[in-house]
Structures are given as structure tokens and as C-alpha cells.
Amino acid sequence: MIKHLLFYIIIFNAIIGCKSDKDSHTFFGGKIINPKTNHVILYAMDKVIDTLFLDNNNRFLGRFKNISEGLYYFVHGIENQYIYLEPKDSLMLRLNTWDFDESLVFAGKGAERNNILIDCFLEDEKDNKVFYKLNHLEPREFKEKTDSILFLKDITYKEYITEHPDETSGFNTVLNVALTYPIYARIERYPIVHLKYSNKKDFHDLDETFFKHRKVVNINKDSLMYYPPYTQYVRNYLYNSTYSLGHKPMANEYSSDFTKDLLNTIDTKISSKKSKNAFLKQTVIGHFYRKSSCDVNKDAFNTYFELSTSDEDKNHVRLLLTDNKAVHKGKKINNFQVYDFNERKQSIHKIIKNKNSFLFFWNPEYVSPMYISSRMNYLSKKFPDIQFIQIKIDGNSKNRIHKLDIKNQFYIDATSEANNFLTSKMPRSIIIDKKGIVQNGYASISSRKIYNQLKELISE
């Protein structure tokens, strides 16, 4: 009761202050407990709508005119969450960053639809544990269980739209996606995950009834391209469809033939130009990083350049390939300058002298500080004889990653010679031995192959 009362106080203050505008504007605001930054950023798709600053009471309020109905998401610190806004909403939130998603609740006009979306999100996280066990089951039993889960999701959906007859068809579509697509995604993922648990060497033969959901899904909605339940389903479907062409299971990296077939599957299955270009780029870059090496599948990249219609995307990928050629295995890394967090300039040759080193260049546009801290802490504990260095691309003295040793954190600005091999601004890992010789010019912290590569470094 107290929690809801706080919401209505916020709403009351917001609307009274803008009473003459309330009929023509949409409001989004709320209160952040234990804030991580002094602002909240609101996005539509990949575009920033507004940056909303917290006041002295850690409250914020945005007022928007002529806002379009649809999915948006807000970012605070390193966390984000999706919301559904309609014109003339007065949506207020309350959250505690110590328990971000679990503490998030909404009030005001538009609250009910957003509270059920949060419930769907939290329920999906619980389903992860359920499916860990279900993936061990044989196909018939797995399908029986998933059909039961989908039956319950359908009840939830029908109850909500019956009790809320004024909801738009746009929101009803999003709610259906939030409830069912995560289950559909796990069904598409089942063939490859089941192999890992069953120790089988090849996929089950699954008939069309196993994937009967495909008759009702729509994989060509640009408006949902950034919505995780939708995107994850489409991605799993595309991979599963490509495996069905006759490819054998692959664990550590994808073959050039698989990547080419996946790119062609995307081209065939996705009709939306924007979504198609996005999936093509994500695939060719993701498979390159999965290799965790400077080796390039030229045929796969050539297929990408043939299929993509985005000049901007293709130019970005070309920069990645150019960066790849700028650091060579077996040669000493060229010296460059970095800054520590006392703003002192240092030579990379001095930092890595006589030490097995792992240099990780990062950019928050592509990898989150939370993920970096998790991976770096894990790898540094597993390989204590290796020096793990984190270097922020286009950084400054405020860009340190918390939960990581500040002595191993640096940044470069636009004048650093390191920019010669970072023109794409994408993350890059370089493995260097005690003599300063590059052992791997394009390793990847997310690849399974990184463990053996680091073992080889300390065994030399």
C-alpha cells in the first residue's frame, strides 16, 4: 500500500504541474532507489528519444508530444527494461537498482500492460531453470511438457485481453510474443541443446508437428526487431532451419559452409530489409568472433557482402577486416600509449614487459561493463599467471569498470597509435607472450576456444 501511495504522489505532482498539457502529452517518469547514474535514457528501437535527469529526490519525468504507440526501452546504469507506451499515457515506475527487474513496478495510465510485461519477463527467467531439466527429455516427452506450458500461457493471454477489452491490437500482439515466443525459441533450440545433455552424436529426426508453432509466428516485424523474446526466437529458428539442411552439430565454431548457408537462410526467410541486414551483420561478425582467431572465412564474408544491402553495415564490416590485418601473429606488437585512471600516459611495452598478457579493448556500444567484469574476474582467477589488461576505446578517466582492479584498467583517446588497429571501434582481444610477441591478434572473451589458447600461452 505504501509503495502504491508513493506512485500516486509522483503521478499527482507530475500531472498537476502540467495540467494544461495532460490531454496532449505522454508522461514517463518515476523514482530510482540507489541510483547508479544521474539519468535515465529512453530509446525507441536503436534511437535515443530523451535523456531524463534525476532530481534531488532521485525522481525523473519526461513529457513527450505526439509519441507513437509501441515498444520502448529505458536504460539506467548498465541495466535496461522494455515498456509499452501509448499516446496520453502517464506511466510512472519505481525500482531499486539492487534488485532491478524484480523490484520494478508501474503505476498510472498504462501501468497494467507494463506490469504484465514485467511479469512475463520474470516468468521467462524462471522458465530457464525449468528448461534445463526439460532439455534432457526425449522429443515426445519434451513436446508434451512444452505444450502444457503453452496452454497455461494461452490462458494468461486470454484472461488479460478479456479483462482489458480496450487494449490495442498492437499491445495484444506484443503480449502474445512476450508469453509464447520464449517457449517457441526453446523448442527451436532443443535439437542442439539436447545433444549436449544426451551425449548423442546426431540430431533426432523431428517431424513438422514438433515445430507446429511455425504456422502462427511472424518473423518479419521490424517493430519487434529489438525486443529480446522476438529476436531470440527468430535467431533460433534461423539456426535450426540451417542445421536442417544437413549440417552436423558444431560446438566451438561454425564452419564456413554453415555460415554461408545461414546467411542465405536469412536472405530467404527474412523479407524485411532492415531486419535482414541486421541479422546478416550480426551473423558474420558473431561467427568471426566465435573463431577467436585472425583466420577469416573469406567465402562467408564474400557471401555477406553479396547479400547485405546496407552500405553502412558493409563499410563497418570492412573496417573489422582491415583491423584484423593490422596486428600479426608471431610479431612484436607495436608500441602505443594508454592512460591510467590518474590520467598518466604510459607505454604498453612497459606495462606488458616480461609478462604473459591479455589485452582487451572494449567499447560499451558492443559489450557491457557487467559482462566484462564477470569474464575478466573469471579468467584472471583461472589463469593467475596471465596479466589481464582492460583498455577502453575512446575513453576518459571516468570510464573505469567497477569490480575490476583499477591498476589493470586503462583507456586510449583519439591520438593513440592503437587506433590504427581499432578503426571499427569493436572489441578486440590480443594475446601476447612474455617476449612481447603476439600469439593471437583477434582472440575473443566469449569464445569457448579462449581457454585452450590461454593454456597454450602459459605452457610455452
Coordinates of C-alpha atoms in Angstrom, one line a residue:
M1 CA 0.0 0.0 0.0
I2 CA 2.8 2.4 0.9
K3 CA 4.6 1.6 -2.3
H4 CA 1.5 2.3 -4.4
L5 CA 0.9 5.5 -2.5
L6 CA 4.3 6.8 -3.4
F7 CA 3.5 6.2 -7.0
Y8 CA 0.3 8.2 -6.9
I9 CA 2.1 11.1 -5.2
I10 CA 4.6 11.1 -8.0
I11 CA 1.8 11.0 -10.6
F12 CA -0.2 13.7 -8.8
N13 CA 2.8 16.1 -8.7
A14 CA 3.6 15.4 -12.4
I15 CA 0.1 16.0 -13.7
I16 CA -0.7 19.0 -11.5
G17 CA 2.5 20.6 -12.8
C18 CA 1.4 20.1 -16.4
K19 CA -2.4 20.1 -16.1
S20 CA -3.0 22.1 -19.3
D21 CA -0.8 19.6 -21.3
K22 CA -2.0 16.3 -19.9
D23 CA -4.5 15.7 -22.7
S24 CA -2.0 16.1 -25.5
H25 CA 1.2 14.7 -23.9
T26 CA 2.6 11.4 -22.8
F27 CA 4.4 11.2 -19.5
F28 CA 7.1 8.8 -18.4
G29 CA 8.8 9.1 -15.1
G30 CA 9.3 7.6 -11.7
K31 CA 11.7 7.1 -8.8
I32 CA 15.1 5.3 -8.8
I33 CA 16.2 3.9 -5.4
N34 CA 20.0 3.5 -5.1
P35 CA 20.6 5.1 -8.5
K36 CA 23.8 4.1 -10.4
T37 CA 23.9 7.3 -12.6
N38 CA 22.1 10.7 -12.6
H39 CA 19.9 9.9 -15.5
V40 CA 17.6 7.5 -17.4
I41 CA 17.8 7.2 -21.2
L42 CA 14.6 6.4 -23.2
Y43 CA 15.0 4.6 -26.5
A44 CA 12.8 3.7 -29.4
M45 CA 14.4 0.8 -31.4
D46 CA 18.0 2.0 -31.6
K47 CA 17.4 5.7 -31.4
V48 CA 17.6 7.9 -28.2
I49 CA 14.3 9.6 -27.5
D50 CA 15.4 11.6 -24.5
T51 CA 17.8 11.7 -21.5
L52 CA 15.9 12.2 -18.3
F53 CA 17.9 13.5 -15.3
L54 CA 17.2 12.6 -11.7
D55 CA 16.3 15.4 -9.3
N56 CA 17.5 15.6 -5.7
N57 CA 14.9 13.0 -4.7
N58 CA 16.1 10.6 -7.4
R59 CA 12.9 11.2 -9.4
F60 CA 12.7 11.9 -13.1
L61 CA 9.9 12.9 -15.5
G62 CA 9.7 13.1 -19.3
R63 CA 6.9 14.8 -21.3
F64 CA 6.5 13.8 -24.9
K65 CA 4.2 15.2 -27.6
N66 CA 2.9 13.1 -30.4
I67 CA 4.6 9.9 -29.2
S68 CA 3.9 6.8 -31.3
E69 CA 2.3 3.7 -29.8
G70 CA 4.8 0.8 -29.4
L71 CA 7.7 -0.7 -27.6
Y72 CA 10.4 1.5 -26.0
Y73 CA 13.1 0.7 -23.5
F74 CA 14.9 2.7 -20.9
V75 CA 18.4 2.4 -19.6
H76 CA 19.8 3.2 -16.2
G77 CA 23.4 2.4 -15.4
I78 CA 24.1 -0.9 -17.1
E79 CA 20.5 -2.2 -16.8
N80 CA 17.6 -1.8 -19.2
Q81 CA 14.0 -2.9 -19.5
Y82 CA 11.2 -2.6 -22.1
I83 CA 8.0 -0.7 -21.8
Y84 CA 4.9 -0.2 -24.0
L85 CA 3.8 3.4 -24.4
E86 CA 0.6 4.8 -25.9
P87 CA -0.3 8.4 -26.5
K88 CA -1.6 10.2 -23.4
D89 CA -0.1 7.6 -21.0
S90 CA 1.1 8.8 -17.6
L91 CA 3.4 5.9 -16.8
M92 CA 5.4 6.0 -13.6
L93 CA 7.8 3.5 -12.3
R94 CA 9.6 2.6 -9.1
L95 CA 12.7 0.4 -9.0
N96 CA 15.6 -0.4 -6.7
T97 CA 18.8 -0.9 -8.7
W98 CA 20.0 -3.5 -6.1
D99 CA 17.3 -5.8 -7.5
F100 CA 16.5 -4.1 -10.7
D101 CA 13.9 -6.2 -12.6
E102 CA 12.4 -7.9 -9.5
S103 CA 11.7 -4.5 -7.9
L104 CA 10.3 -2.8 -10.9
V105 CA 6.6 -1.9 -10.7
F106 CA 4.4 0.6 -12.6
A107 CA 1.5 2.9 -11.8
G108 CA -0.5 5.4 -13.6
K109 CA -2.2 5.2 -17.1
G110 CA -0.5 2.4 -18.9
A111 CA 0.6 0.6 -15.8
E112 CA -1.3 -2.6 -16.1
R113 CA 0.0 -3.5 -19.5
N114 CA 3.6 -2.8 -18.4
N115 CA 3.3 -4.7 -15.2
I116 CA 2.2 -7.8 -17.1
L117 CA 5.1 -7.5 -19.5
I118 CA 7.4 -7.4 -16.5
D119 CA 5.7 -10.5 -15.1
C120 CA 6.3 -12.2 -18.4
F121 CA 10.0 -11.3 -18.3
L122 CA 10.4 -12.6 -14.7
E123 CA 8.5 -15.7 -15.5
D124 CA 10.8 -16.3 -18.5
E125 CA 13.8 -16.2 -16.2
K126 CA 12.2 -18.8 -14.0
D127 CA 11.5 -20.9 -17.1
N128 CA 15.3 -21.1 -17.8
K129 CA 15.6 -23.4 -14.8
V130 CA 12.6 -25.5 -15.9
F131 CA 14.0 -26.0 -19.4
Y132 CA 17.4 -27.0 -18.1
K133 CA 15.6 -30.2 -16.9
L134 CA 13.3 -30.5 -19.9
N135 CA 16.1 -30.4 -22.4
H136 CA 17.3 -33.8 -21.0
L137 CA 14.0 -35.4 -22.1
E138 CA 13.4 -37.3 -25.3
P139 CA 11.4 -35.4 -28.0
R140 CA 7.9 -36.8 -27.3
E141 CA 8.1 -36.1 -23.6
F142 CA 9.7 -32.7 -24.2
K143 CA 6.9 -31.7 -26.6
E144 CA 4.2 -32.8 -24.1
K145 CA 5.7 -30.6 -21.4
T146 CA 6.1 -27.6 -23.7
D147 CA 2.5 -27.9 -25.0
S148 CA 1.3 -27.9 -21.4
I149 CA 3.4 -24.7 -20.7
L150 CA 2.0 -23.0 -23.8
F151 CA -1.6 -24.0 -22.8
L152 CA -1.1 -22.1 -19.5
K153 CA 0.5 -19.1 -21.4
D154 CA -2.6 -19.0 -23.6
I155 CA -4.9 -18.9 -20.6
T156 CA -3.0 -15.9 -19.2
Y157 CA -3.2 -14.2 -22.5
K158 CA -7.0 -14.8 -22.9
E159 CA -7.7 -13.7 -19.3
Y160 CA -5.8 -10.4 -19.8
I161 CA -7.5 -9.4 -23.1
T162 CA -10.9 -10.4 -21.7
E163 CA -10.4 -8.2 -18.7
H164 CA -8.9 -5.4 -20.7
P165 CA -11.1 -5.1 -23.8
D166 CA -9.8 -1.6 -24.6
E167 CA -6.2 -2.7 -25.2
T168 CA -5.0 -2.1 -28.7
S169 CA -4.2 -4.9 -31.2
G170 CA -0.6 -3.7 -31.2
F171 CA -0.2 -4.3 -27.5
N172 CA -2.1 -7.6 -27.7
T173 CA 0.5 -8.8 -30.3
V174 CA 3.4 -7.8 -28.0
L175 CA 1.8 -9.6 -25.0
N176 CA 1.4 -12.7 -27.1
V177 CA 5.0 -12.5 -28.2
A178 CA 6.2 -12.0 -24.6
L179 CA 4.3 -15.0 -23.4
T180 CA 4.8 -17.5 -26.1
Y181 CA 7.9 -16.7 -28.2
P182 CA 10.4 -17.6 -25.4
I183 CA 8.8 -21.1 -25.4
Y184 CA 8.9 -21.3 -29.2
A185 CA 12.6 -20.2 -29.1
R186 CA 13.4 -23.1 -26.7
I187 CA 11.6 -25.6 -28.9
E188 CA 13.8 -24.4 -31.8
R189 CA 16.9 -24.6 -29.6
Y190 CA 16.0 -28.1 -28.3
P191 CA 17.7 -30.2 -31.0
I192 CA 21.2 -28.7 -30.4
V193 CA 20.9 -28.4 -26.6
H194 CA 19.5 -31.9 -26.2
L195 CA 22.6 -33.3 -27.9
K196 CA 24.8 -31.8 -25.2
Y197 CA 22.9 -33.5 -22.4
S198 CA 22.2 -36.8 -24.1
N199 CA 25.7 -37.4 -25.5
K200 CA 24.2 -38.3 -28.9
K201 CA 26.3 -37.6 -32.0
D202 CA 23.5 -36.5 -34.3
F203 CA 20.1 -34.8 -34.2
H204 CA 16.8 -36.5 -33.7
D205 CA 14.6 -36.8 -36.8
L206 CA 11.8 -34.4 -35.8
D207 CA 8.6 -34.1 -38.0
E208 CA 6.7 -30.9 -38.7
T209 CA 4.3 -31.4 -35.8
F210 CA 7.2 -30.8 -33.4
F211 CA 7.5 -27.3 -34.9
K212 CA 3.8 -26.6 -35.4
H213 CA 4.2 -23.1 -33.8
R214 CA 5.9 -22.0 -37.0
K215 CA 2.4 -21.8 -38.6
V216 CA 1.4 -18.9 -36.3
V217 CA 4.6 -17.0 -35.8
N218 CA 5.6 -13.9 -37.8
I219 CA 9.3 -13.4 -38.3
N220 CA 9.1 -10.2 -40.3
K221 CA 8.0 -7.5 -37.9
D222 CA 10.5 -4.6 -37.9
S223 CA 8.8 -3.1 -34.9
L224 CA 9.8 -6.1 -32.7
M225 CA 13.4 -6.4 -34.1
Y226 CA 14.9 -5.1 -30.8
Y227 CA 12.6 -7.0 -28.5
P228 CA 14.5 -9.9 -27.0
P229 CA 11.7 -12.5 -26.9
Y230 CA 11.1 -11.9 -30.6
T231 CA 14.7 -11.6 -31.7
Q232 CA 15.8 -14.7 -29.8
Y233 CA 13.0 -16.8 -31.4
V234 CA 13.9 -15.6 -34.9
R235 CA 17.6 -16.3 -34.4
N236 CA 17.0 -19.8 -33.0
Y237 CA 14.6 -20.5 -35.9
L238 CA 17.2 -19.4 -38.5
Y239 CA 19.9 -21.6 -37.0
N240 CA 17.6 -24.6 -36.7
S241 CA 16.5 -24.2 -40.3
T242 CA 20.1 -24.1 -41.4
Y243 CA 21.1 -27.2 -39.4
S244 CA 18.1 -29.0 -41.1
L245 CA 19.9 -28.6 -44.5
G246 CA 22.2 -31.4 -43.4
H247 CA 24.9 -29.8 -41.2
K248 CA 26.3 -31.8 -38.3
P249 CA 26.3 -30.3 -34.8
M250 CA 29.1 -27.8 -34.2
A251 CA 30.3 -26.8 -30.7
N252 CA 33.3 -24.4 -30.8
E253 CA 32.9 -22.6 -34.1
Y254 CA 30.8 -22.7 -37.2
S255 CA 32.2 -23.9 -40.5
S256 CA 32.4 -21.6 -43.5
D257 CA 29.8 -23.7 -45.3
F258 CA 27.4 -23.4 -42.3
T259 CA 27.9 -19.7 -42.1
K260 CA 27.2 -19.3 -45.8
D261 CA 24.1 -21.4 -45.6
L262 CA 22.9 -19.4 -42.6
L263 CA 23.4 -16.1 -44.4
N264 CA 21.4 -17.5 -47.4
T265 CA 18.7 -18.7 -45.0
I266 CA 18.4 -15.2 -43.5
D267 CA 18.2 -13.8 -47.1
T268 CA 15.4 -16.3 -48.0
K269 CA 13.4 -16.2 -44.8
I270 CA 13.5 -12.6 -43.7
S271 CA 11.7 -10.3 -46.1
S272 CA 12.1 -7.0 -44.2
K273 CA 15.2 -5.2 -45.5
K274 CA 16.1 -3.7 -42.1
S275 CA 15.8 -6.9 -40.1
K276 CA 17.6 -8.9 -42.8
N277 CA 20.6 -6.6 -42.9
A278 CA 20.8 -6.6 -39.1
F279 CA 20.7 -10.4 -38.9
L280 CA 23.3 -10.7 -41.7
K281 CA 25.7 -8.4 -40.0
Q282 CA 25.2 -10.0 -36.5
T283 CA 25.8 -13.4 -38.0
V284 CA 29.0 -12.8 -40.0
I285 CA 30.6 -10.8 -37.1
G286 CA 29.4 -13.2 -34.4
H287 CA 30.9 -16.2 -36.2
F288 CA 34.1 -14.4 -36.8
Y289 CA 34.4 -13.7 -33.0
R290 CA 33.5 -17.3 -32.2
K291 CA 36.6 -18.4 -34.1
S292 CA 38.7 -16.4 -31.6
S293 CA 41.5 -16.0 -34.2
C294 CA 42.7 -13.8 -37.1
D295 CA 41.7 -16.5 -39.6
V296 CA 39.0 -15.2 -41.8
N297 CA 36.4 -17.3 -43.6
K298 CA 36.7 -15.3 -46.9
D299 CA 33.8 -17.2 -48.6
A300 CA 31.5 -16.4 -45.7
F301 CA 32.4 -12.7 -45.8
N302 CA 32.0 -12.6 -49.5
T303 CA 28.5 -14.1 -49.2
Y304 CA 27.7 -11.4 -46.6
F305 CA 28.8 -8.6 -48.9
E306 CA 26.7 -10.1 -51.8
L307 CA 23.5 -10.3 -49.7
S308 CA 23.6 -7.2 -47.5
T309 CA 22.0 -4.1 -49.0
S310 CA 23.3 -1.7 -46.3
D311 CA 26.4 0.2 -47.4
E312 CA 26.8 1.5 -43.8
D313 CA 26.9 -2.0 -42.4
K314 CA 29.2 -3.3 -45.1
N315 CA 31.7 -0.4 -44.6
H316 CA 31.7 -1.3 -40.9
V317 CA 32.5 -4.9 -41.6
R318 CA 35.3 -3.9 -44.0
L319 CA 36.8 -1.9 -41.1
L320 CA 36.8 -5.0 -39.0
L321 CA 38.6 -6.9 -41.7
T322 CA 41.1 -4.1 -42.1
D323 CA 41.8 -4.1 -38.3
N324 CA 42.3 -7.8 -38.5
K325 CA 45.3 -7.4 -40.9
A326 CA 46.9 -4.7 -38.8
V327 CA 48.3 -7.0 -36.0
H328 CA 50.2 -10.1 -36.9
K329 CA 50.8 -13.3 -35.1
G330 CA 54.4 -14.1 -34.4
K331 CA 55.5 -10.4 -34.5
K332 CA 56.1 -8.0 -31.7
I333 CA 53.2 -5.7 -31.0
N334 CA 53.9 -2.1 -31.9
N335 CA 54.2 0.3 -29.0
F336 CA 51.3 2.6 -28.2
Q337 CA 50.3 4.9 -25.4
V338 CA 47.5 4.4 -22.9
Y339 CA 46.2 6.5 -19.9
D340 CA 45.7 5.1 -16.4
F341 CA 43.0 6.4 -14.2
N342 CA 45.3 9.0 -12.7
E343 CA 45.4 10.4 -16.2
R344 CA 49.1 9.4 -16.6
K345 CA 50.3 8.4 -20.0
Q346 CA 52.0 5.0 -20.1
S347 CA 53.7 2.8 -22.7
I348 CA 52.1 -0.5 -23.4
H349 CA 55.5 -2.1 -23.9
K350 CA 56.4 -1.1 -20.3
I351 CA 53.1 -2.5 -19.0
I352 CA 53.5 -5.9 -20.6
K353 CA 57.2 -6.2 -20.3
N354 CA 58.3 -9.8 -19.3
K355 CA 54.6 -10.8 -18.7
N356 CA 52.2 -13.0 -20.4
S357 CA 49.4 -10.6 -21.2
F358 CA 45.9 -10.4 -22.4
L359 CA 44.8 -7.0 -23.8
F360 CA 41.1 -6.4 -24.0
F361 CA 40.0 -3.3 -25.9
W362 CA 36.3 -2.5 -25.1
N363 CA 33.5 -0.3 -26.2
P364 CA 30.2 -0.2 -24.3
E365 CA 28.3 0.0 -27.5
Y366 CA 29.1 -3.6 -28.1
V367 CA 29.8 -5.2 -24.7
S368 CA 28.6 -4.3 -21.3
P369 CA 30.9 -3.5 -18.3
M370 CA 29.0 -6.1 -16.3
Y371 CA 29.9 -8.8 -18.8
I372 CA 33.5 -7.6 -19.0
S373 CA 33.9 -7.7 -15.2
S374 CA 32.3 -11.2 -15.0
R375 CA 34.6 -12.6 -17.7
M376 CA 37.8 -10.9 -16.6
N377 CA 37.4 -11.9 -13.0
Y378 CA 36.7 -15.5 -14.0
L379 CA 39.6 -15.7 -16.5
S380 CA 42.1 -13.9 -14.1
K381 CA 41.3 -16.4 -11.3
K382 CA 41.6 -19.4 -13.7
F383 CA 44.9 -18.1 -15.2
P384 CA 46.6 -16.2 -12.4
D385 CA 50.0 -16.2 -14.3
I386 CA 48.5 -14.0 -17.0
Q387 CA 48.1 -10.3 -16.8
F388 CA 44.6 -9.2 -17.9
I389 CA 44.5 -5.6 -19.1
Q390 CA 41.3 -3.7 -20.0
I391 CA 41.6 -0.7 -22.3
K392 CA 38.6 1.5 -23.0
I393 CA 38.4 2.7 -26.7
D394 CA 37.7 6.5 -26.9
G395 CA 37.8 6.6 -23.1
N396 CA 38.4 9.1 -20.3
S397 CA 39.2 9.0 -16.6
K398 CA 35.5 8.3 -15.7
N399 CA 35.2 5.1 -17.7
R400 CA 36.6 2.6 -15.2
I401 CA 34.8 -0.7 -14.7
H402 CA 33.8 -1.4 -11.1
K403 CA 34.6 -4.8 -9.6
L404 CA 37.8 -4.9 -11.6
D405 CA 41.3 -4.0 -10.4
I406 CA 41.8 -0.4 -11.3
K407 CA 45.5 -1.0 -11.7
N408 CA 44.8 -3.1 -14.8
Q409 CA 42.4 -0.6 -16.4
F410 CA 43.4 2.0 -19.0
Y411 CA 41.9 4.0 -21.8
I412 CA 43.0 5.4 -25.1
D413 CA 42.0 8.7 -26.8
A414 CA 41.9 9.6 -30.5
T415 CA 45.6 10.3 -30.5
S416 CA 46.7 6.8 -29.6
E417 CA 48.6 4.6 -32.1
A418 CA 46.3 1.8 -31.0
N419 CA 43.5 3.3 -33.1
N420 CA 45.4 2.0 -36.2
F421 CA 44.0 -1.5 -35.4
L422 CA 40.7 -0.4 -33.9
T423 CA 39.1 1.5 -36.7
S424 CA 35.9 -0.5 -36.4
K425 CA 35.7 0.5 -32.7
M426 CA 34.6 -3.1 -31.9
P427 CA 36.0 -5.1 -29.0
R428 CA 39.3 -6.8 -29.6
S429 CA 41.5 -9.2 -27.5
I430 CA 45.2 -9.7 -28.2
I431 CA 47.2 -12.4 -26.5
I432 CA 50.9 -11.6 -26.0
D433 CA 53.7 -13.7 -24.6
K434 CA 56.5 -12.6 -22.2
K435 CA 58.7 -11.5 -25.1
G436 CA 56.0 -9.2 -26.4
I437 CA 55.2 -11.4 -29.3
V438 CA 51.6 -11.6 -30.5
Q439 CA 50.2 -15.2 -30.1
N440 CA 46.7 -14.3 -31.2
G441 CA 45.7 -11.0 -32.7
Y442 CA 41.9 -11.4 -32.5
A443 CA 41.0 -13.6 -29.6
S444 CA 37.5 -13.4 -28.1
I445 CA 36.5 -13.5 -24.4
S446 CA 33.1 -15.0 -25.4
S447 CA 34.6 -18.0 -27.3
R448 CA 35.0 -21.5 -25.9
K449 CA 38.4 -21.6 -27.6
I450 CA 39.8 -19.0 -25.3
Y451 CA 40.6 -21.4 -22.5
N452 CA 43.0 -23.6 -24.6
Q453 CA 44.5 -20.5 -26.1
L454 CA 45.4 -19.2 -22.7
K455 CA 46.6 -22.6 -21.6
E456 CA 49.0 -22.7 -24.5
L457 CA 50.3 -19.2 -23.6
I458 CA 51.4 -20.3 -20.1
S459 CA 52.8 -23.6 -21.3
E460 CA 55.3 -22.1 -23.6

